[in-house]
Protein backbone atom coordinates (compact mmCIF):
# COMPACT_ATOMS: atom_id res chain seq x y z
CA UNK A 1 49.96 -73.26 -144.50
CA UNK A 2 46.78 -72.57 -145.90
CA UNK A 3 45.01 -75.62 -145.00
CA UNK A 4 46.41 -74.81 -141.49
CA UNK A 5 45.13 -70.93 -141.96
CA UNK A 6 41.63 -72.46 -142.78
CA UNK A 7 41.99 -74.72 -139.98
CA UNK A 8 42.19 -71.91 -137.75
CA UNK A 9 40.02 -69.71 -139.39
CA UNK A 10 37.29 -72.52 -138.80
CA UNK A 11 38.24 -73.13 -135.19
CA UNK A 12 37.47 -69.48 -134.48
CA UNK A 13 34.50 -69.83 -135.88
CA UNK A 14 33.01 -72.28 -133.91
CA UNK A 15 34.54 -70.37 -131.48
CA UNK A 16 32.51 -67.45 -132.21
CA UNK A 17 29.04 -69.92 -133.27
CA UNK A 18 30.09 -71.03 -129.05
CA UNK A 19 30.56 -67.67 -127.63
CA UNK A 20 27.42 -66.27 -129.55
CA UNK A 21 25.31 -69.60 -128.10
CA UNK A 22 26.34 -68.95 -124.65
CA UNK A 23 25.50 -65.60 -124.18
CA UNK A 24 25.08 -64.81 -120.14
CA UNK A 25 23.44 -68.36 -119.49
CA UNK A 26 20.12 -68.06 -119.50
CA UNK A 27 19.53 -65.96 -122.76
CA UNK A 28 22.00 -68.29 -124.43
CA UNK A 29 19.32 -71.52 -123.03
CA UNK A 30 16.71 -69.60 -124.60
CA UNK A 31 18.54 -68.44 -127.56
CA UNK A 32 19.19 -71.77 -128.17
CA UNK A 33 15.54 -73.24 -128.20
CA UNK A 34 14.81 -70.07 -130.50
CA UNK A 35 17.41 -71.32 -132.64
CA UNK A 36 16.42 -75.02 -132.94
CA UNK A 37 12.78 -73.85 -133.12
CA UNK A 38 13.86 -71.86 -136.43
CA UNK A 39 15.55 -74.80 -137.69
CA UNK A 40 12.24 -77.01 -137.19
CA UNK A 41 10.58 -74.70 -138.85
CA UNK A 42 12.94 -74.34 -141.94
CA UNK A 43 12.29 -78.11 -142.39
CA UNK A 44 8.64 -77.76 -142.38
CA UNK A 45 8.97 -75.27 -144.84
CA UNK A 46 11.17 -77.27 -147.37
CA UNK A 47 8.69 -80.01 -146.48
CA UNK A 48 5.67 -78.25 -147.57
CA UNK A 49 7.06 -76.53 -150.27
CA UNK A 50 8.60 -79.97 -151.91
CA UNK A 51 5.15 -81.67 -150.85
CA UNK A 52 3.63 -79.37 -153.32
CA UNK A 53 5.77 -79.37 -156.10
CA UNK A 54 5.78 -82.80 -156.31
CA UNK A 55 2.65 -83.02 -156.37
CA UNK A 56 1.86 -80.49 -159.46
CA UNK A 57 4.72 -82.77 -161.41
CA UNK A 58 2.67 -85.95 -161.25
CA UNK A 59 -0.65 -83.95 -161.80
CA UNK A 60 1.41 -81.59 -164.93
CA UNK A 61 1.91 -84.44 -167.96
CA UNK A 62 -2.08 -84.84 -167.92
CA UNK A 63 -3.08 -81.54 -167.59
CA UNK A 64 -0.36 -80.74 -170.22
CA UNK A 65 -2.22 -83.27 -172.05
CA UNK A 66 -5.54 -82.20 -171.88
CA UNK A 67 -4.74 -78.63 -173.07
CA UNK A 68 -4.11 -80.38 -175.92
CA UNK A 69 -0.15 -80.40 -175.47
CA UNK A 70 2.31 -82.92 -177.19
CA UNK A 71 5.36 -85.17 -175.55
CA UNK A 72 7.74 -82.53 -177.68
CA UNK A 73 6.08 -79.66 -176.10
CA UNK A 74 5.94 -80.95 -172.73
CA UNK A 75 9.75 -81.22 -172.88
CA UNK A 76 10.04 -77.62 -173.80
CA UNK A 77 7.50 -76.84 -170.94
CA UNK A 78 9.94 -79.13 -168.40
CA UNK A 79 12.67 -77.06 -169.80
CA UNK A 80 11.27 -73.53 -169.09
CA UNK A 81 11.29 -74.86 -165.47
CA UNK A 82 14.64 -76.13 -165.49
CA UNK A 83 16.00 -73.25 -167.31
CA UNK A 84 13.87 -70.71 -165.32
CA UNK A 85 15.10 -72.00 -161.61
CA UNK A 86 18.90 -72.62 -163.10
CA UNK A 87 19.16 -68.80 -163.96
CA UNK A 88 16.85 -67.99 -160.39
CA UNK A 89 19.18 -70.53 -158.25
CA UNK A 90 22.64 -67.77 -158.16
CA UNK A 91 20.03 -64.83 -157.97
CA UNK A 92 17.90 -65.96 -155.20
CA UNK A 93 21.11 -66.68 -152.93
CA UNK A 94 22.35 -63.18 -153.41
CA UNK A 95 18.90 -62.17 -152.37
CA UNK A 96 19.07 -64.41 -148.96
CA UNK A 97 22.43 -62.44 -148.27
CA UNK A 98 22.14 -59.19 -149.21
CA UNK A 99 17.93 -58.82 -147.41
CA UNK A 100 18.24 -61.82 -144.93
CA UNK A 101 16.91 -65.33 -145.05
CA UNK A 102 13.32 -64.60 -143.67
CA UNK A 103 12.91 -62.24 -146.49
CA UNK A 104 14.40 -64.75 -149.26
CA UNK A 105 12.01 -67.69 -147.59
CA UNK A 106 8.95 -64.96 -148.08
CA UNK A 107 9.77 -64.52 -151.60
CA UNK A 108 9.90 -68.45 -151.97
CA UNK A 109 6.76 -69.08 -150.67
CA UNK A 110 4.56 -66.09 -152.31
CA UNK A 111 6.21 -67.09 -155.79
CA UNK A 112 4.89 -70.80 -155.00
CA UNK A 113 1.48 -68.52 -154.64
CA UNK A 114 1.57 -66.61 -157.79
CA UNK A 115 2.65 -70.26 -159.53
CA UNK A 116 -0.31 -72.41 -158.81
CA UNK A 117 -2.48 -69.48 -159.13
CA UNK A 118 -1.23 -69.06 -162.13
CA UNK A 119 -1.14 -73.04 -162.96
CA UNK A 120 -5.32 -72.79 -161.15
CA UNK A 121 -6.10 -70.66 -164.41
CA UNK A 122 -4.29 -72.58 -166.96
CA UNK A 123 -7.06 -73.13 -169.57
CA UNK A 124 -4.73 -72.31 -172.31
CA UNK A 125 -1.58 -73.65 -173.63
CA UNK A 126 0.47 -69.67 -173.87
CA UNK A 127 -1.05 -69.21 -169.50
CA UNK A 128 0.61 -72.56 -168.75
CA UNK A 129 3.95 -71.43 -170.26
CA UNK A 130 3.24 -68.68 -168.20
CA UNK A 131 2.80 -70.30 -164.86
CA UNK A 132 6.34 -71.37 -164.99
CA UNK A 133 7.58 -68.34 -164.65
CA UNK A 134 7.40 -67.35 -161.14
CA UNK A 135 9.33 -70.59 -161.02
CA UNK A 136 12.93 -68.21 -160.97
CA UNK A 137 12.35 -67.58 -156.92
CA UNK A 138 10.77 -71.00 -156.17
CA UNK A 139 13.59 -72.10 -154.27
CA UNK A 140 12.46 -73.33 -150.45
CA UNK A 141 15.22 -75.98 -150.46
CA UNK A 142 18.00 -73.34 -150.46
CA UNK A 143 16.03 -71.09 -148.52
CA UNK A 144 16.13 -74.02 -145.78
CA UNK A 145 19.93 -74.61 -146.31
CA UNK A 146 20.84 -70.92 -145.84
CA UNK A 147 18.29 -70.80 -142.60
CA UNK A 148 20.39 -74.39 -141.23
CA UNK A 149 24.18 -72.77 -142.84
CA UNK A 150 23.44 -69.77 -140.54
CA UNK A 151 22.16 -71.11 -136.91
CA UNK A 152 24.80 -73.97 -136.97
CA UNK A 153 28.19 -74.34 -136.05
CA UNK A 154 30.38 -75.72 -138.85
CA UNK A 155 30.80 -79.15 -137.27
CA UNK A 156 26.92 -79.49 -136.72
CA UNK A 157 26.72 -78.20 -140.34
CA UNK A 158 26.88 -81.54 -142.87
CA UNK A 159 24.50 -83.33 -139.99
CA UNK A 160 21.70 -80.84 -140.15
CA UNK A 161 22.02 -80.46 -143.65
CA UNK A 162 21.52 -84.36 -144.44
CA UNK A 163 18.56 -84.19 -142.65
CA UNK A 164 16.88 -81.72 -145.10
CA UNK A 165 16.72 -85.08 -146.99
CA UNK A 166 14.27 -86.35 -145.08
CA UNK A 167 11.80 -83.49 -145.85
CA UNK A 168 12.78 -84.29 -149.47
CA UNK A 169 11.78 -87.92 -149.33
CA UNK A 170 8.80 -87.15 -147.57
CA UNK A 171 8.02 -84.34 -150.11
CA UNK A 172 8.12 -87.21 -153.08
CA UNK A 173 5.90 -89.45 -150.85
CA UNK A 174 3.10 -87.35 -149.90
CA UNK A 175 2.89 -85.20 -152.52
CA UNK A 176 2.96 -87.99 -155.58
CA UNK A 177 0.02 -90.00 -153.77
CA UNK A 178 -1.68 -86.81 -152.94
CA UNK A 179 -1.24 -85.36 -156.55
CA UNK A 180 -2.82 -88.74 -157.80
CA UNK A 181 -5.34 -88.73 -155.03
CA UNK A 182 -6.88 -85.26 -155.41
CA UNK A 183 -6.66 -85.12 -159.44
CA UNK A 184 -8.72 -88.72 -159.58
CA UNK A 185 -11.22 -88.01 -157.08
CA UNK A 186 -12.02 -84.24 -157.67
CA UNK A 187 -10.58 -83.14 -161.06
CA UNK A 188 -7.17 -82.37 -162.24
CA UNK A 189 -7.08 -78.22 -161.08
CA UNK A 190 -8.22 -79.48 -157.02
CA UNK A 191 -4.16 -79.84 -156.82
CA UNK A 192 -3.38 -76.50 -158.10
CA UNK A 193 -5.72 -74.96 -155.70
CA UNK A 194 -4.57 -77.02 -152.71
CA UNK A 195 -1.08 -75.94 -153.50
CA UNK A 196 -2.47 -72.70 -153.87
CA UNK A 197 -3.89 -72.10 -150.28
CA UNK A 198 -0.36 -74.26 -148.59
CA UNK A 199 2.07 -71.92 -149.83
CA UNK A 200 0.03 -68.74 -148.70
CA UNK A 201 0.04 -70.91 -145.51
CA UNK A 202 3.71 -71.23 -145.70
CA UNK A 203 4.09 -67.48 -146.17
CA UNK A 204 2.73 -66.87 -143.24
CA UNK A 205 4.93 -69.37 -141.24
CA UNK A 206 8.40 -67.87 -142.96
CA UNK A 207 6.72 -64.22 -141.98
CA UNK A 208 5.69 -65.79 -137.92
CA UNK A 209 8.69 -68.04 -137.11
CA UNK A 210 11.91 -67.66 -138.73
CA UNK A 211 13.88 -64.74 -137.25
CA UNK A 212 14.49 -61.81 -138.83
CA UNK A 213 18.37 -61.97 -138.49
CA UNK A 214 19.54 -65.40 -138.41
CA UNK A 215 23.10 -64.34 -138.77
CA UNK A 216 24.96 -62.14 -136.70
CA UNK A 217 25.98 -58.31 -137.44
CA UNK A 218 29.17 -58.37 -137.99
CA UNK A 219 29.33 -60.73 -141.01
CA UNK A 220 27.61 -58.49 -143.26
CA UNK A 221 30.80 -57.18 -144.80
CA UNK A 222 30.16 -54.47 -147.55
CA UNK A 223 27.07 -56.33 -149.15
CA UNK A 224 24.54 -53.63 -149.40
CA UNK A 225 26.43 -52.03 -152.57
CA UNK A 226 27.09 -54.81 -154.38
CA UNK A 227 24.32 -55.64 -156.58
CA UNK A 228 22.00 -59.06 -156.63
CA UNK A 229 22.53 -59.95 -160.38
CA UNK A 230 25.93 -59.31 -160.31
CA UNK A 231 27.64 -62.53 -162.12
CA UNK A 232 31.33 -60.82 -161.01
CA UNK A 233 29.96 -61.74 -157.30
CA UNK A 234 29.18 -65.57 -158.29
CA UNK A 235 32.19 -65.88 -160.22
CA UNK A 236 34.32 -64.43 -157.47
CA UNK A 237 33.24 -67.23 -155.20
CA UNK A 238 34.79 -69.86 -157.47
CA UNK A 239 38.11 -68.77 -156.89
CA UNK A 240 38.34 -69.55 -152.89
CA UNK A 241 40.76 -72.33 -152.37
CA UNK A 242 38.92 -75.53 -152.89
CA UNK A 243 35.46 -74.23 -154.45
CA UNK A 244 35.99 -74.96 -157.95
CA UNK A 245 37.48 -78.00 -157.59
CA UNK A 246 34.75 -79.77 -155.33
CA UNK A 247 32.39 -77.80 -157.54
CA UNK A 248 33.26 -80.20 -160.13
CA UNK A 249 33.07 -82.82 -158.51
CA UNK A 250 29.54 -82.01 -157.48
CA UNK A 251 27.95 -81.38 -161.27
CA UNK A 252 29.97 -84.37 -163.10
CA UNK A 253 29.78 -87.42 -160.31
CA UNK A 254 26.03 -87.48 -160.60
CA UNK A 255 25.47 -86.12 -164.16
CA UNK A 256 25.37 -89.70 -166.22
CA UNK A 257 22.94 -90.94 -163.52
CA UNK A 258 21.14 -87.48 -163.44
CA UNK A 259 20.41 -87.77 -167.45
CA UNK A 260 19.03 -91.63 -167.09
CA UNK A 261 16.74 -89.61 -164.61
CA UNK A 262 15.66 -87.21 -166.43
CA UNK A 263 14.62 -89.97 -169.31
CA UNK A 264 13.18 -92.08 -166.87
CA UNK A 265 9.23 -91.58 -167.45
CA UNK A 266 10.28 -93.01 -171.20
CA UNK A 267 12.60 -95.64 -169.53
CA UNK A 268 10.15 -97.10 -167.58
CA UNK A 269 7.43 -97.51 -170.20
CA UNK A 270 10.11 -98.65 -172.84
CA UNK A 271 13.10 -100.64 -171.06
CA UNK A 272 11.11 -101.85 -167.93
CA UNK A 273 7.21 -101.86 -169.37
CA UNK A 274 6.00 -100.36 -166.42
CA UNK A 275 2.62 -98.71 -166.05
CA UNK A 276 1.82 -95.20 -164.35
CA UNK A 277 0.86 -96.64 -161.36
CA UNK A 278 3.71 -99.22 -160.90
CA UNK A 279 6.10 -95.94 -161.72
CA UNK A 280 4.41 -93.97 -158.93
CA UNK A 281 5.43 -97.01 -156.47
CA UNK A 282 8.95 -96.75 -157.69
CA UNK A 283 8.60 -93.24 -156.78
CA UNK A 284 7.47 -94.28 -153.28
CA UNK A 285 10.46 -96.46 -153.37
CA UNK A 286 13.11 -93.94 -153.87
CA UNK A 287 11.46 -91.26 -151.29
CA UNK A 288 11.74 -93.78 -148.69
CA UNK A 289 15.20 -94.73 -149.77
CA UNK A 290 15.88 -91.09 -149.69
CA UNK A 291 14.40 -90.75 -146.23
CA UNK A 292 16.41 -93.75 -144.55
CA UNK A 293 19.59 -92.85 -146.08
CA UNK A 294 19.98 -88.97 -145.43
CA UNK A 295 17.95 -89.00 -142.30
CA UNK A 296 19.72 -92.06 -140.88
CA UNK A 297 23.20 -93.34 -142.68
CA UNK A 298 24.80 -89.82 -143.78
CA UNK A 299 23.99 -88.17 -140.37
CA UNK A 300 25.64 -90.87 -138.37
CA UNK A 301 28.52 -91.11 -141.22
CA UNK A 302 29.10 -87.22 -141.38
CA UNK A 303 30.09 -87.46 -137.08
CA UNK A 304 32.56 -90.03 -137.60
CA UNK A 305 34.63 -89.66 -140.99
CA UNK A 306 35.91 -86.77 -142.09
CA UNK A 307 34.08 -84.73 -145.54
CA UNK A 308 37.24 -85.77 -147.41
CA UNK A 309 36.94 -89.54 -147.27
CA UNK A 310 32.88 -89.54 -147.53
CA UNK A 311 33.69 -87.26 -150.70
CA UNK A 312 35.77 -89.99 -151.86
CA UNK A 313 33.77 -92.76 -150.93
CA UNK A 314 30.52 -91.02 -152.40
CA UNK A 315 32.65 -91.47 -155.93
CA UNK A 316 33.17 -94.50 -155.22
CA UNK A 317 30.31 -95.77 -155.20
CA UNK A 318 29.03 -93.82 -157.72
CA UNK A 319 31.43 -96.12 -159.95
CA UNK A 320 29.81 -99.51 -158.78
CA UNK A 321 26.57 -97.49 -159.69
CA UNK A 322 27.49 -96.97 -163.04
CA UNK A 323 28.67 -100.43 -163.49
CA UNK A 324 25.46 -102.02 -161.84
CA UNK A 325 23.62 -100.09 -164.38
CA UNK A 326 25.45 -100.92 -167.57
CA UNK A 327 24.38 -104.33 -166.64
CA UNK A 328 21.17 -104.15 -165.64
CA UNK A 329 18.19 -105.45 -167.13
CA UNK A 330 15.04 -105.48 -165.07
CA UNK A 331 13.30 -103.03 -162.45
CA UNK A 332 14.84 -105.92 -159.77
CA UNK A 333 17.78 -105.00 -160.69
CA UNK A 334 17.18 -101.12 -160.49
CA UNK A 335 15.53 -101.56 -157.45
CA UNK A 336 18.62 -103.47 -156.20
CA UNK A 337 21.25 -100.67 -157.68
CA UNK A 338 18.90 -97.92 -156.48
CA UNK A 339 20.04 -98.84 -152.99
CA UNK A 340 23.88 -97.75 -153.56
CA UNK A 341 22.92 -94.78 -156.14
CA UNK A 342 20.40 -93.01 -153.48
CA UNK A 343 23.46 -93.82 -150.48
CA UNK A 344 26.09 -92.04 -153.30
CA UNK A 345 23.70 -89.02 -154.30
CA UNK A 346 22.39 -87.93 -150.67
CA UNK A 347 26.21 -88.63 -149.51
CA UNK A 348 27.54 -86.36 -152.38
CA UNK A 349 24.88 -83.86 -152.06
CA UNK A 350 25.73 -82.92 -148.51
CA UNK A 351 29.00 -83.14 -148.24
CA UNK A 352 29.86 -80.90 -151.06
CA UNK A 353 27.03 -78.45 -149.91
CA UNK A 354 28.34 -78.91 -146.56
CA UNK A 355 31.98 -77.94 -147.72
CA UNK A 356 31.38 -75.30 -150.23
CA UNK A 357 29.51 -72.86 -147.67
CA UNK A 358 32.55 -73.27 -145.09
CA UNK A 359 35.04 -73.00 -148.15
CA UNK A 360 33.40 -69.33 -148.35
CA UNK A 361 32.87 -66.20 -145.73
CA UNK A 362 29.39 -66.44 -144.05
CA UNK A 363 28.35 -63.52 -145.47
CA UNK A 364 28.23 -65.36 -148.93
CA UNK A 365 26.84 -68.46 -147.97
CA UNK A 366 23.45 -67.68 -149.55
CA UNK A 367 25.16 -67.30 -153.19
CA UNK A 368 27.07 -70.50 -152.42
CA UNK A 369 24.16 -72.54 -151.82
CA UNK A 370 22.13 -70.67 -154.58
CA UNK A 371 24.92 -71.70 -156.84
CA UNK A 372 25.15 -75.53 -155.62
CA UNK A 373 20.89 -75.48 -155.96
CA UNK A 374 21.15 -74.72 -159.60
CA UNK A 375 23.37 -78.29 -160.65
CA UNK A 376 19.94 -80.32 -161.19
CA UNK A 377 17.96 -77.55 -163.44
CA UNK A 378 20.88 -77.98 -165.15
CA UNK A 379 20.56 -81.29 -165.51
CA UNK A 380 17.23 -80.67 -165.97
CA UNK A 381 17.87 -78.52 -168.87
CA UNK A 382 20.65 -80.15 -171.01
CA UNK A 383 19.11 -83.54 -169.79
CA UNK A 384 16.23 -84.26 -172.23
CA UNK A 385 18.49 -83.38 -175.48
CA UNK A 386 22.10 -85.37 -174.47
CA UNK A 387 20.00 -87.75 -172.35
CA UNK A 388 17.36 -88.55 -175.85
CA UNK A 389 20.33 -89.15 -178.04
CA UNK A 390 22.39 -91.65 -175.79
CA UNK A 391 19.00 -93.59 -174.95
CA UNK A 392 18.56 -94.04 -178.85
CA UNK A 393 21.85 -94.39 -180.25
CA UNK A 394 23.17 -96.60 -177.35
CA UNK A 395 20.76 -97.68 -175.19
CA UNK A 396 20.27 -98.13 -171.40
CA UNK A 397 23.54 -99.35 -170.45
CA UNK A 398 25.31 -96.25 -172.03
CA UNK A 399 24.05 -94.23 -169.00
CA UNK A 400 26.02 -96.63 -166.58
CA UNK A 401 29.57 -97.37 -168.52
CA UNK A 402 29.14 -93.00 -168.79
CA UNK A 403 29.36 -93.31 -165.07
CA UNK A 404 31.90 -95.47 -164.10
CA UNK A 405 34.19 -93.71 -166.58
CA UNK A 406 33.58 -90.80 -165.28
CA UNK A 407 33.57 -91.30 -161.63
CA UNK A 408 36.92 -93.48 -162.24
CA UNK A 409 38.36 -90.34 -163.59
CA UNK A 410 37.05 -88.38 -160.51
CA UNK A 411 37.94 -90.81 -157.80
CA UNK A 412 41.84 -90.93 -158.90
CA UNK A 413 41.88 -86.88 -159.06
CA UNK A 414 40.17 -87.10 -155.76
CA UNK A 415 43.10 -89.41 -154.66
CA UNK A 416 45.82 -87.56 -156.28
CA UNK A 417 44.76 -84.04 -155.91
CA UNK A 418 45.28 -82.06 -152.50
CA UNK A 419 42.50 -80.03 -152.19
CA UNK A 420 42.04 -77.69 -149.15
CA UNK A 421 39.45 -78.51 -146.95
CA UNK A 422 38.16 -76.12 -144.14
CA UNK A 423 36.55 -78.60 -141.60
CA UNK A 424 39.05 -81.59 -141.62
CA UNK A 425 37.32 -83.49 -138.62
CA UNK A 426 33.98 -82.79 -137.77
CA UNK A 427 34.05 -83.27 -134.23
């Protein structure tokens, strides 16, 4: 009955997502272009935003380096950002639902101010510590999520979130050659200030085009006196049928595969003898991979089978993954395997973002997605220490045996296991 309860319980709303949309005719036309405007524009955003950051972490090793910094303390420095936008992830997504998603995308785009700024100044070791810190609100991905979870209907929802890919695949492209670009040509603190000036740019276009109330009143249940840090709030979110379960799912499917990323600058130079320059290609490589596969494949996959067997399949293939890695041996090889682990990430990424926000009410969507943001900074964080230790006690091909065990294990609990879905058929 409860499957059938959420069943109905999504039905009305898209019901109510219908209703709202077709609002006396003509205001609904319009409010619809005002609504597919905002959504353009939350993609530009996430665009920008990603364009930047990517480019300050090609540009970051050598400045790092220059400051006089060693590998061991450029791992801490990579963990203060992983551990800094793990902890802001859960708080930020309170923040989008409790003041709104224009004012959450505001305080994503100034804090990408105050960090190059900061980062622009960095002539010290103790101010480039520093620079990482506003770091805990830097979170335009989300931000773009929340804008998308709000203005769609839940059957539009997994589409339009899978195209947020493509602004992520563009953001590696653009902003890697343009970090390389602008630090070779006119000095290594050019990209700091050009990052600088595009997310005071991007404050404006949050402040300008995305609408002050994306969602509508009446979902705003009781929020205002419930507090943003409040860990009792995130926690209770967990217990909706369904959450933790796909939760799961979502941090230990990609985790093996998320540590050999993590390790892969060392990798690259050790296992496959690449240079930097040859490594920045294979960056290239994986943003257009990205691009193809969320923008194109998971879109058109997302209208025709239902979340439950793309959740399985995503495991799936996240098994063949694991075993195309454990035997592995040049970048071919990667390059070949990358094909199947991009399809299984982007497919695994938006389903179970796609799921978890409908598992919840709408009100709490924010938290949700702040929540589901924070699984790679985690990655990020534990990923240099567990990642280090398999790499020199067992080697490459650790990583992928790790992952086919693992997603073996996942796939038969995925098969066995009756987990209620919301959205059984996206229409």
């Amino acid at each position: 009955t409860r499957t059938m309860n959420s069943k109905a319980s999504s039905g009305g709303e898209e019901e109510v997502s219908a209703m709202r949309t077709e609002t006396l005719g003509e205001r609904g036309y319009s409010g619809e272009v005002k609504r597919g405007q905002a959504i353009l524009v939350a993609y530009l955003i996430a665009t920008l935003e990603l364009t930047f950051l990517f480019m300050q972490m090609g540009v970051m090793p050598y400045l790092a380096k220059s400051l006089g910094l060693d590998s061991v303390g450029f791992g801490y420095l990579q963990t203060t950002f992983g551990v800094l936008q793990l902890v802001g992830g859960p708080i930020f997504g309170r923040f989008a639902d409790q003041f709104g998603t224009r004012a959450a995308l505001i305080l994503s785009c100034a804090s990408g101010s105050a960090f190059f700024l900061l980062m622009s100044i960095s002539t010290s070791i103790p101010l480039l510590f520093l620079s990482r810190l506003p770091a805990v609100f830097m979170h335009g991905l989300p931000g773009a999520q929340k804008v998308i979870t709000d203005l769609t209907t839940p059957s539009q929802r997994a589409d339009a979130l899978g195209k947020l890919g493509l602004c992520f695949g563009i953001g590696i492209i653009i902003g890697s050659a343009l970090g390389g670009v602008l630090s070779t040509k006119f000095g290594i603190f050019v990209p700091t200030y050009v990052g600088l000036v595009g997310n005071l740019i991007n404050t404006m276009i949050a402040m300008v085009w995305i609408p002050l109330q994306a969602k509508p009143k009446s979902d705003h249940h009781d929020m205002e006196n419930s507090n943003v840090f409040s860990i009792k709030e995130i926690l209770r979110l967990m217990k909706f049928p369904g959450v933790m379960e796909i939760f799961i799912v979502k941090v230990f499917a990609g985790l093996p595969i998320g540590l050999f990323l993590v390790m892969f600058s060392i990798i690259s130079m050790d296992f496959f003898g690449l240079e930097a320059v040859e490594s920045g290609y294979l960056m290239s490589y994986f943003g257009v991979l990205q691009m193809v596969i969320q923008g194109l494949v998971v879109g058109k996959l997302t209208n025709h089978c239902t979340e439950r067997t793309l959740l399985r399949l995503s495991v799936f293939v996240f098994a063949g993954v694991g075993l195309g890695m454990a035997l592995m041996r040049t970048v071919w090889h990667y390059c070949i395997v990358a094909v199947p682990l991009m399809f299984a990430f982007s497919t695994l990424g938006t389903i179970t973002d796609s799921i978890l926000t409908k598992a919840v009410p709408s009100s709490d969507t924010g938290t949700m997605l702040g929540i589901c943001a924070s699984v790679q900074p985690l990655t990020r964080t534990i990923g240099p220490t567990i990642g280090g230790v398999l790499y020199k006690q067992f080697g490459v091909s650790s990583f992928g045996y790790l992952q086919l065990i693992v997603n073996i294990g996942l796939f038969i609990y995925l098969l066995k296991s009756k987990i209620p879905l919301r959205e059984v058929k996206n229409q």
